[in-house]
XYZ file of N, CA, C and O in Angstrom:
616
model
N 0.838 -1.190 0.000
C 0.000 0.000 0.000
C 0.882 1.253 0.000
O 1.814 1.362 0.783
N 0.572 2.177 -0.871
C 1.295 3.444 -0.923
C 0.922 4.301 0.292
O -0.182 4.176 0.827
N 1.834 5.148 0.711
C 1.539 6.040 1.833
C 0.579 7.139 1.386
O 0.429 7.396 0.188
N -0.021 7.790 2.349
C -0.931 8.892 2.041
C -0.191 10.000 1.296
O -0.725 10.583 0.352
N 1.037 10.289 1.693
C 1.835 11.329 1.024
C 2.142 10.943 -0.421
O 2.104 11.787 -1.315
N 2.452 9.665 -0.659
C 2.734 9.202 -2.022
C 1.489 9.326 -2.896
O 1.575 9.767 -4.036
N 0.348 8.934 -2.349
C -0.896 9.027 -3.115
C -1.214 10.482 -3.424
O -1.578 10.825 -4.548
N -1.049 11.350 -2.445
C -1.297 12.780 -2.660
C -0.409 13.306 -3.787
O -0.871 14.018 -4.674
N 0.857 12.918 -3.790
C 1.791 13.355 -4.819
C 1.385 12.851 -6.209
O 1.427 13.601 -7.194
N 0.979 11.591 -6.292
C 0.544 11.011 -7.567
C -0.691 11.747 -8.098
O -0.775 12.066 -9.287
N -1.633 12.035 -7.218
C -2.862 12.724 -7.624
C -2.536 14.150 -8.083
O -3.068 14.621 -9.089
N -1.649 14.839 -7.371
C -1.229 16.183 -7.790
C -0.649 16.141 -9.196
O -0.968 16.995 -10.031
N 0.215 15.166 -9.465
C 0.822 15.028 -10.790
C -0.235 14.766 -11.861
O -0.170 15.322 -12.955
N -1.204 13.912 -11.547
C -2.277 13.594 -12.496
C -3.101 14.832 -12.851
O -3.532 14.990 -13.983
N -3.342 15.679 -11.863
C -4.238 16.820 -12.036
C -3.561 18.097 -12.521
O -4.241 18.990 -13.023
N -2.252 18.202 -12.357
C -1.537 19.465 -12.572
C -1.908 20.162 -13.887
O -2.358 21.303 -13.885
N -1.731 19.493 -15.007
C -1.994 20.128 -16.303
C -3.471 20.470 -16.483
O -3.819 21.557 -16.945
N -4.350 19.544 -16.110
C -5.789 19.773 -16.247
C -6.229 20.984 -15.426
O -6.980 21.832 -15.903
N -5.751 21.062 -14.204
C -6.096 22.179 -13.316
C -5.637 23.507 -13.924
O -6.401 24.466 -14.002
N -4.381 23.557 -14.383
C -3.839 24.793 -14.952
C -4.556 25.185 -16.246
O -4.890 26.352 -16.443
N -4.807 24.220 -17.117
C -5.444 24.502 -18.412
C -6.875 25.005 -18.259
O -7.386 25.698 -19.136
N -7.519 24.663 -17.159
C -8.918 25.040 -16.965
C -9.115 26.175 -15.969
O -10.244 26.488 -15.598
N -8.020 26.801 -15.529
C -8.117 27.963 -14.650
C -8.534 27.646 -13.225
O -9.050 28.508 -12.520
N -8.302 26.395 -12.805
C -8.632 26.011 -11.438
C -7.400 26.157 -10.551
O -6.283 26.307 -11.032
N -7.639 26.055 -9.265
C -6.561 26.012 -8.279
C -6.763 24.753 -7.439
O -7.859 24.511 -6.942
N -5.728 23.952 -7.321
C -5.786 22.771 -6.468
C -5.478 23.225 -5.046
O -4.359 23.629 -4.748
N -6.469 23.191 -4.178
C -6.333 23.698 -2.816
C -5.741 22.634 -1.894
O -4.827 22.909 -1.127
N -6.261 21.406 -1.988
C -5.792 20.364 -1.085
C -6.225 18.999 -1.607
O -7.188 18.891 -2.376
N -5.513 17.978 -1.167
C -5.861 16.586 -1.444
C -5.742 15.839 -0.123
O -4.761 15.999 0.597
N -6.750 15.034 0.184
C -6.722 14.192 1.381
C -6.961 12.750 0.952
O -7.801 12.484 0.083
N -6.241 11.841 1.549
C -6.529 10.418 1.394
C -6.597 9.868 2.802
O -5.579 9.733 3.479
N -7.823 9.638 3.279
C -8.027 9.299 4.686
C -8.963 8.109 4.844
O -9.832 7.864 4.002
N -8.769 7.404 5.933
C -9.653 6.299 6.275
C -10.605 6.779 7.362
O -10.184 7.329 8.373
N -11.891 6.588 7.120
C -12.917 6.937 8.094
C -13.761 5.697 8.308
O -14.433 5.233 7.385
N -13.683 5.138 9.489
C -14.334 3.856 9.749
C -13.649 2.793 8.913
O -12.428 2.694 8.899
N -14.420 2.048 8.158
C -13.832 1.012 7.310
C -13.624 1.484 5.875
O -13.173 0.719 5.030
N -13.949 2.755 5.585
C -13.878 3.274 4.222
C -12.726 4.258 4.020
O -12.425 5.059 4.904
N -12.120 4.191 2.833
C -11.105 5.151 2.416
C -11.762 6.217 1.545
O -12.648 5.916 0.744
N -11.300 7.471 1.705
C -11.815 8.583 0.917
C -10.648 9.342 0.283
O -9.683 9.686 0.970
N -10.769 9.585 -1.011
C -9.843 10.459 -1.725
C -10.618 11.740 -1.981
O -11.592 11.749 -2.738
N -10.204 12.812 -1.297
C -10.912 14.086 -1.405
C -10.008 15.111 -2.078
O -8.865 15.305 -1.663
N -10.561 15.748 -3.083
C -9.850 16.780 -3.822
C -10.622 18.078 -3.641
O -11.829 18.126 -3.896
N -9.933 19.107 -3.182
C -10.542 20.417 -2.996
C -9.955 21.361 -4.027
O -8.733 21.518 -4.113
N -10.835 21.981 -4.809
C -10.388 22.880 -5.871
C -11.178 24.176 -5.801
O -12.268 24.231 -5.221
N -10.632 25.196 -6.421
C -11.286 26.496 -6.443
C -10.915 27.187 -7.740
O -10.094 26.686 -8.511
N -11.504 28.328 -7.978
C -11.127 29.178 -9.103
C -11.575 30.601 -8.789
O -12.370 30.817 -7.870
N -11.063 31.525 -9.535
C -11.444 32.924 -9.375
C -12.957 33.039 -9.508
O -13.537 32.518 -10.448
N -13.602 33.651 -8.533
C -15.051 33.787 -8.571
C -15.791 32.609 -7.953
O -17.007 32.625 -7.842
N -15.051 31.561 -7.588
C -15.664 30.409 -6.930
C -15.913 29.246 -7.877
O -16.140 29.431 -9.064
N -15.854 28.063 -7.336
C -16.044 26.844 -8.116
C -17.487 26.373 -7.941
O -18.080 26.570 -6.887
N -18.074 25.789 -8.995
C -19.447 25.307 -8.883
C -19.509 23.796 -9.108
O -18.494 23.150 -9.364
N -20.704 23.261 -9.028
C -20.902 21.816 -9.128
C -20.451 21.272 -10.488
O -19.914 20.164 -10.571
N -20.653 22.044 -11.550
C -20.219 21.596 -12.884
C -18.698 21.505 -12.961
O -18.159 20.568 -13.564
N -18.012 22.461 -12.344
C -16.543 22.417 -12.307
C -16.075 21.183 -11.542
O -15.163 20.475 -11.983
N -16.687 20.933 -10.399
C -16.321 19.755 -9.590
C -16.556 18.479 -10.378
O -15.738 17.547 -10.337
N -17.643 18.436 -11.116
C -17.969 17.265 -11.923
C -16.916 17.047 -13.017
O -16.488 15.914 -13.260
N -16.478 18.122 -13.668
C -15.446 18.018 -14.719
C -14.140 17.478 -14.144
O -13.499 16.612 -14.736
N -13.748 18.003 -12.988
C -12.510 17.536 -12.347
C -12.659 16.068 -11.953
O -11.754 15.267 -12.188
N -13.801 15.724 -11.382
C -14.041 14.350 -10.955
C -13.992 13.374 -12.135
O -13.372 12.313 -12.050
N -14.633 13.732 -13.240
C -14.637 12.866 -14.423
C -13.223 12.688 -14.973
O -12.818 11.576 -15.322
N -12.489 13.792 -15.061
C -11.115 13.713 -15.558
C -10.267 12.822 -14.647
O -9.565 11.923 -15.104
N -10.344 13.076 -13.341
C -9.532 12.325 -12.389
C -9.935 10.851 -12.369
O -9.072 9.974 -12.305
N -11.228 10.561 -12.445
C -11.692 9.166 -12.475
C -11.079 8.405 -13.638
O -10.633 7.258 -13.483
N -11.050 9.041 -14.810
C -10.451 8.410 -15.993
C -8.968 8.139 -15.763
O -8.472 7.048 -16.055
N -8.270 9.124 -15.207
C -6.838 8.966 -14.925
C -6.591 7.843 -13.911
O -5.679 7.036 -14.070
N -7.412 7.806 -12.879
C -7.265 6.783 -11.841
C -7.545 5.386 -12.398
O -6.860 4.426 -12.039
N -8.539 5.285 -13.275
C -8.842 3.989 -13.894
C -7.678 3.503 -14.760
O -7.347 2.322 -14.759
N -7.052 4.429 -15.500
C -5.933 4.069 -16.383
C -4.677 3.693 -15.600
O -4.024 2.712 -15.894
N -4.344 4.505 -14.607
C -3.065 4.333 -13.901
C -3.179 3.464 -12.656
O -2.197 2.884 -12.210
N -4.363 3.399 -12.067
C -4.670 2.547 -10.917
C -3.619 2.600 -9.798
O -3.067 1.581 -9.397
N -3.347 3.808 -9.249
C -2.298 3.931 -8.226
C -2.731 3.547 -6.805
O -1.898 3.459 -5.918
N -4.025 3.340 -6.603
C -4.531 3.063 -5.264
C -5.059 1.631 -5.216
O -5.955 1.272 -5.978
N -4.499 0.838 -4.319
C -4.834 -0.582 -4.240
C -6.217 -0.810 -3.633
O -7.032 -1.555 -4.173
N -6.490 -0.182 -2.488
C -7.741 -0.438 -1.779
C -8.909 0.308 -2.433
O -8.715 1.264 -3.172
N -10.127 -0.145 -2.129
C -11.329 0.534 -2.604
C -11.449 1.873 -1.874
O -11.057 1.992 -0.712
N -11.972 2.888 -2.557
C -12.091 4.223 -1.960
C -13.232 4.965 -2.626
O -13.701 4.594 -3.710
N -13.662 6.037 -1.986
C -14.655 6.938 -2.546
C -13.933 8.207 -2.983
O -13.130 8.750 -2.227
N -14.235 8.688 -4.196
C -13.658 9.931 -4.702
C -14.665 11.053 -4.485
O -15.830 10.930 -4.862
N -14.197 12.126 -3.863
C -15.022 13.315 -3.649
C -14.250 14.534 -4.140
O -13.088 14.718 -3.775
N -14.895 15.347 -4.964
C -14.298 16.596 -5.436
C -15.232 17.722 -5.015
O -16.432 17.672 -5.301
N -14.681 18.724 -4.317
C -15.536 19.806 -3.835
C -14.753 21.100 -3.660
O -13.532 21.141 -3.781
N -15.502 22.121 -3.340
C -14.938 23.423 -2.985
C -14.322 23.315 -1.599
O -14.787 22.533 -0.768
N -13.301 24.121 -1.304
C -12.746 24.110 0.051
C -13.680 24.774 1.062
O -13.456 24.675 2.259
N -14.708 25.441 0.586
C -15.675 26.072 1.481
C -15.225 27.445 1.959
O -14.123 27.912 1.649
N -16.083 28.075 2.720
C -15.807 29.428 3.206
C -14.632 29.451 4.177
O -13.924 30.447 4.273
N -14.417 28.352 4.890
C -13.304 28.286 5.844
C -12.172 27.452 5.247
O -11.694 26.493 5.842
N -11.755 27.857 4.063
C -10.746 27.086 3.341
C -9.425 27.045 4.097
O -9.048 28.009 4.763
N -8.740 25.918 4.003
C -7.456 25.797 4.688
C -6.388 26.665 4.034
O -6.440 26.951 2.833
N -5.437 27.081 4.832
C -4.267 27.816 4.336
C -3.100 26.850 4.442
O -2.707 26.469 5.543
N -2.584 26.421 3.321
C -1.527 25.407 3.297
C -0.226 25.942 2.711
O 0.836 25.715 3.244
N -0.337 26.619 1.576
C 0.845 27.072 0.835
C 1.093 28.558 1.117
O 0.175 29.283 1.492
N 2.331 29.001 0.912
C 2.607 30.425 1.128
C 1.640 31.351 0.383
O 1.183 32.351 0.947
N 1.285 31.003 -0.859
C 0.369 31.871 -1.608
C -1.013 31.936 -0.956
O -1.701 32.951 -1.070
N -1.422 30.872 -0.235
C -2.699 30.909 0.482
C -2.670 31.974 1.575
O -3.632 32.713 1.754
N -1.552 32.023 2.303
C -1.408 33.029 3.365
C -1.369 34.439 2.777
O -1.995 35.350 3.313
N -0.645 34.605 1.670
C -0.574 35.930 1.047
C -1.959 36.408 0.611
O -2.316 37.565 0.813
N -2.755 35.507 0.022
C -4.115 35.861 -0.411
C -5.015 36.184 0.784
O -5.970 36.933 0.656
N -4.714 35.582 1.940
C -5.569 35.740 3.114
C -5.261 36.993 3.932
O -5.982 37.289 4.895
N -4.220 37.738 3.573
C -3.914 38.978 4.300
C -5.156 39.872 4.249
O -5.821 39.984 3.213
N -5.491 40.460 5.377
C -6.686 41.289 5.584
C -7.963 40.458 5.703
O -9.053 41.000 5.573
N -7.816 39.166 5.930
C -8.964 38.288 6.168
C -8.894 37.747 7.594
O -7.833 37.700 8.208
N -10.037 37.311 8.082
C -10.125 36.714 9.414
C -9.636 35.271 9.314
O -10.061 34.531 8.433
N -8.731 34.862 10.219
C -8.154 33.521 10.182
C -8.209 32.861 11.563
O -8.316 33.534 12.584
N -8.116 31.531 11.550
C -8.011 30.740 12.769
C -6.760 29.888 12.621
O -6.632 29.142 11.639
N -5.838 29.991 13.570
C -4.545 29.306 13.493
C -4.324 28.505 14.769
O -4.581 29.005 15.869
N -3.852 27.274 14.602
C -3.412 26.487 15.751
C -1.917 26.250 15.611
O -1.391 26.182 14.496
N -1.250 26.115 16.762
C 0.202 25.912 16.750
C 0.554 24.578 17.404
O -0.233 24.025 18.170
N 1.737 24.083 17.071
C 2.220 22.822 17.629
C 2.499 22.917 19.120
O 2.378 21.943 19.845
N 2.899 24.084 19.556
C 3.213 24.295 20.962
C 2.682 25.661 21.373
O 2.492 26.542 20.532
N 2.429 25.853 22.648
C 1.874 27.138 23.091
C 2.803 28.318 22.804
O 4.021 28.202 22.893
N 2.189 29.419 22.448
C 2.892 30.694 22.304
C 2.197 31.634 23.279
O 0.984 31.849 23.179
N 2.939 32.124 24.250
C 2.374 32.952 25.320
C 1.167 32.264 25.973
O 0.150 32.891 26.255
N 1.264 30.945 26.151
C 0.247 30.194 26.869
C -0.944 29.715 26.051
O -1.855 29.105 26.591
N -0.942 29.976 24.744
C -2.078 29.561 23.925
C -1.621 28.820 22.667
O -0.531 29.076 22.152
N -2.469 27.908 22.206
C -2.193 27.186 20.958
C -3.221 27.508 19.880
O -3.171 26.961 18.792
N -4.171 28.389 20.176
C -5.201 28.783 19.216
C -5.258 30.304 19.125
O -5.266 30.995 20.147
N -5.324 30.778 17.873
C -5.330 32.219 17.637
C -6.333 32.532 16.541
O -6.325 31.903 15.479
N -7.217 33.491 16.803
C -8.192 33.899 15.803
C -8.202 35.412 15.728
O -8.268 36.092 16.754
N -8.117 35.921 14.507
C -8.131 37.355 14.315
C -7.857 37.716 12.874
O -7.898 36.867 11.980
N -7.534 38.972 12.650
C -7.275 39.498 11.310
C -5.817 39.270 10.940
O -4.918 39.691 11.676
N -5.589 38.592 9.824
C -4.221 38.377 9.349
C -3.726 39.693 8.741
O -4.199 40.123 7.698
N -2.789 40.323 9.443
C -2.278 41.616 9.008
C -1.180 41.472 7.959
O -1.097 42.284 7.031
N -0.318 40.447 8.130
C 0.778 40.291 7.179
C 1.334 38.873 7.221
O 1.131 38.142 8.188
N 2.030 38.520 6.146
C 2.735 37.248 6.045
C 3.935 37.477 5.141
O 3.791 37.977 4.030
N 5.140 37.098 5.639
C 6.362 37.342 4.861
C 7.122 36.053 4.552
O 8.330 36.077 4.343
N 6.425 34.935 4.505
C 6.979 33.598 4.265
C 7.696 33.023 5.486
O 8.010 31.839 5.503
N 7.974 33.814 6.498
C 8.638 33.347 7.719
C 7.695 33.363 8.916
O 7.749 32.499 9.771
N 6.837 34.389 8.969
C 5.935 34.531 10.091
C 4.678 35.275 9.673
O 4.678 36.003 8.675
N 3.613 35.047 10.454
C 2.379 35.770 10.207
C 2.083 36.645 11.404
O 2.463 36.323 12.531
N 1.449 37.753 11.143
C 1.058 38.678 12.197
C -0.465 38.757 12.186
O -1.072 39.091 11.165
N -1.056 38.406 13.330
C -2.512 38.406 13.473
C -2.904 39.456 14.502
O -2.345 39.502 15.597
N -3.880 40.262 14.153
C -4.442 41.232 15.092
C -5.545 40.529 15.875
O -6.535 40.084 15.293
N -5.336 40.406 17.178
C -6.312 39.761 18.052
C -6.740 40.818 19.062
O -5.939 41.237 19.904
N -7.979 41.241 18.955
C -8.422 42.362 19.783
C -7.666 43.600 19.349
O -7.647 43.944 18.187
N -6.972 44.216 20.272
C -6.178 45.407 19.931
C -4.683 45.117 19.943
O -3.867 46.020 19.870
N -4.331 43.823 20.051
C -2.920 43.437 20.099
C -2.548 42.607 18.872
O -3.384 41.894 18.331
N -1.288 42.706 18.486
C -0.777 41.911 17.371
C 0.024 40.732 17.908
O 0.816 40.877 18.836
N -0.187 39.565 17.303
C 0.525 38.345 17.686
C 1.331 37.884 16.478
O 0.790 37.701 15.394
N 2.630 37.700 16.672
C 3.510 37.196 15.619
C 3.716 35.704 15.833
O 4.087 35.276 16.930
N 3.461 34.921 14.781
C 3.571 33.466 14.864
C 4.517 32.978 13.772
O 4.251 33.207 12.585
N 5.603 32.331 14.150
C 6.507 31.771 13.133
C 5.777 30.682 12.334
O 5.053 29.863 12.920
N 5.939 30.657 11.034
C 5.257 29.682 10.184
C 5.646 28.247 10.571
O 4.841 27.335 10.436
N 6.845 28.062 11.089
C 7.291 26.722 11.482
C 6.515 26.179 12.680
O 6.543 24.990 12.943
N 5.827 27.053 13.417
C 5.051 26.629 14.589
C 3.577 26.397 14.267
O 2.810 25.952 15.118
N 3.153 26.709 13.023
C 1.757 26.588 12.640
C 1.401 25.132 12.366
O 1.993 24.477 11.490
N 0.450 24.596 13.142
C -0.040 23.225 12.919
C -1.119 23.227 11.852
O -1.137 22.375 10.966
N -2.033 24.195 11.921
C -3.070 24.331 10.900
C -3.540 25.768 10.870
O -3.426 26.498 11.869
N -4.053 26.157 9.715
C -4.585 27.505 9.560
C -5.697 27.447 8.530
O -5.662 26.654 7.594
N -6.703 28.298 8.737
C -7.825 28.363 7.801
C -8.455 29.739 7.882
O -8.262 30.469 8.867
N -9.202 30.086 6.843
C -10.014 31.275 6.924
C -11.102 31.025 7.962
O -11.502 29.873 8.188
N -11.570 32.063 8.596
C -12.603 31.929 9.622
C -13.733 32.904 9.311
O -13.497 34.022 8.858
N -14.929 32.461 9.570
C -16.113 33.305 9.364
C -16.385 34.054 10.665
O -16.385 33.462 11.746
N -16.623 35.342 10.546
C -16.939 36.177 11.710
C -18.454 36.322 11.779
O -19.096 36.709 10.823
N -19.012 35.948 12.937
C -20.469 36.058 13.117
C -20.809 37.294 13.891
O -20.113 37.783 14.707
């Protein structure tokens, strides 16, 4: 059985040209086991937002590629969808796009006694992010970030 990282890499390679040629952005790929079932989830977006027809096109293309190359041994469910309003921030360009947006960040270890930070992302310079929380700014080194996503303010 291939590792989750290997499968993610293979799927990225399969999708790269199709995604670029059609003006999509590959946001994330997950290959996870939930209960007794495996799921291959592809999250994509595009300028102005992705719709069900776009997801269907990506799914059909990827299904054909998976049938031809057959890189996954076990049975799985393929899901292609939008990353949603609380899309994850994974790559440096995701953080750059999220500047001036509300974010939720967790860290691997506490920073000033906390591992969760929510506020306005003021800046990102590829090394650290600065979040405005209340009236104070918190600087978080990117190497300490466990997860980050856009957050909806209610």
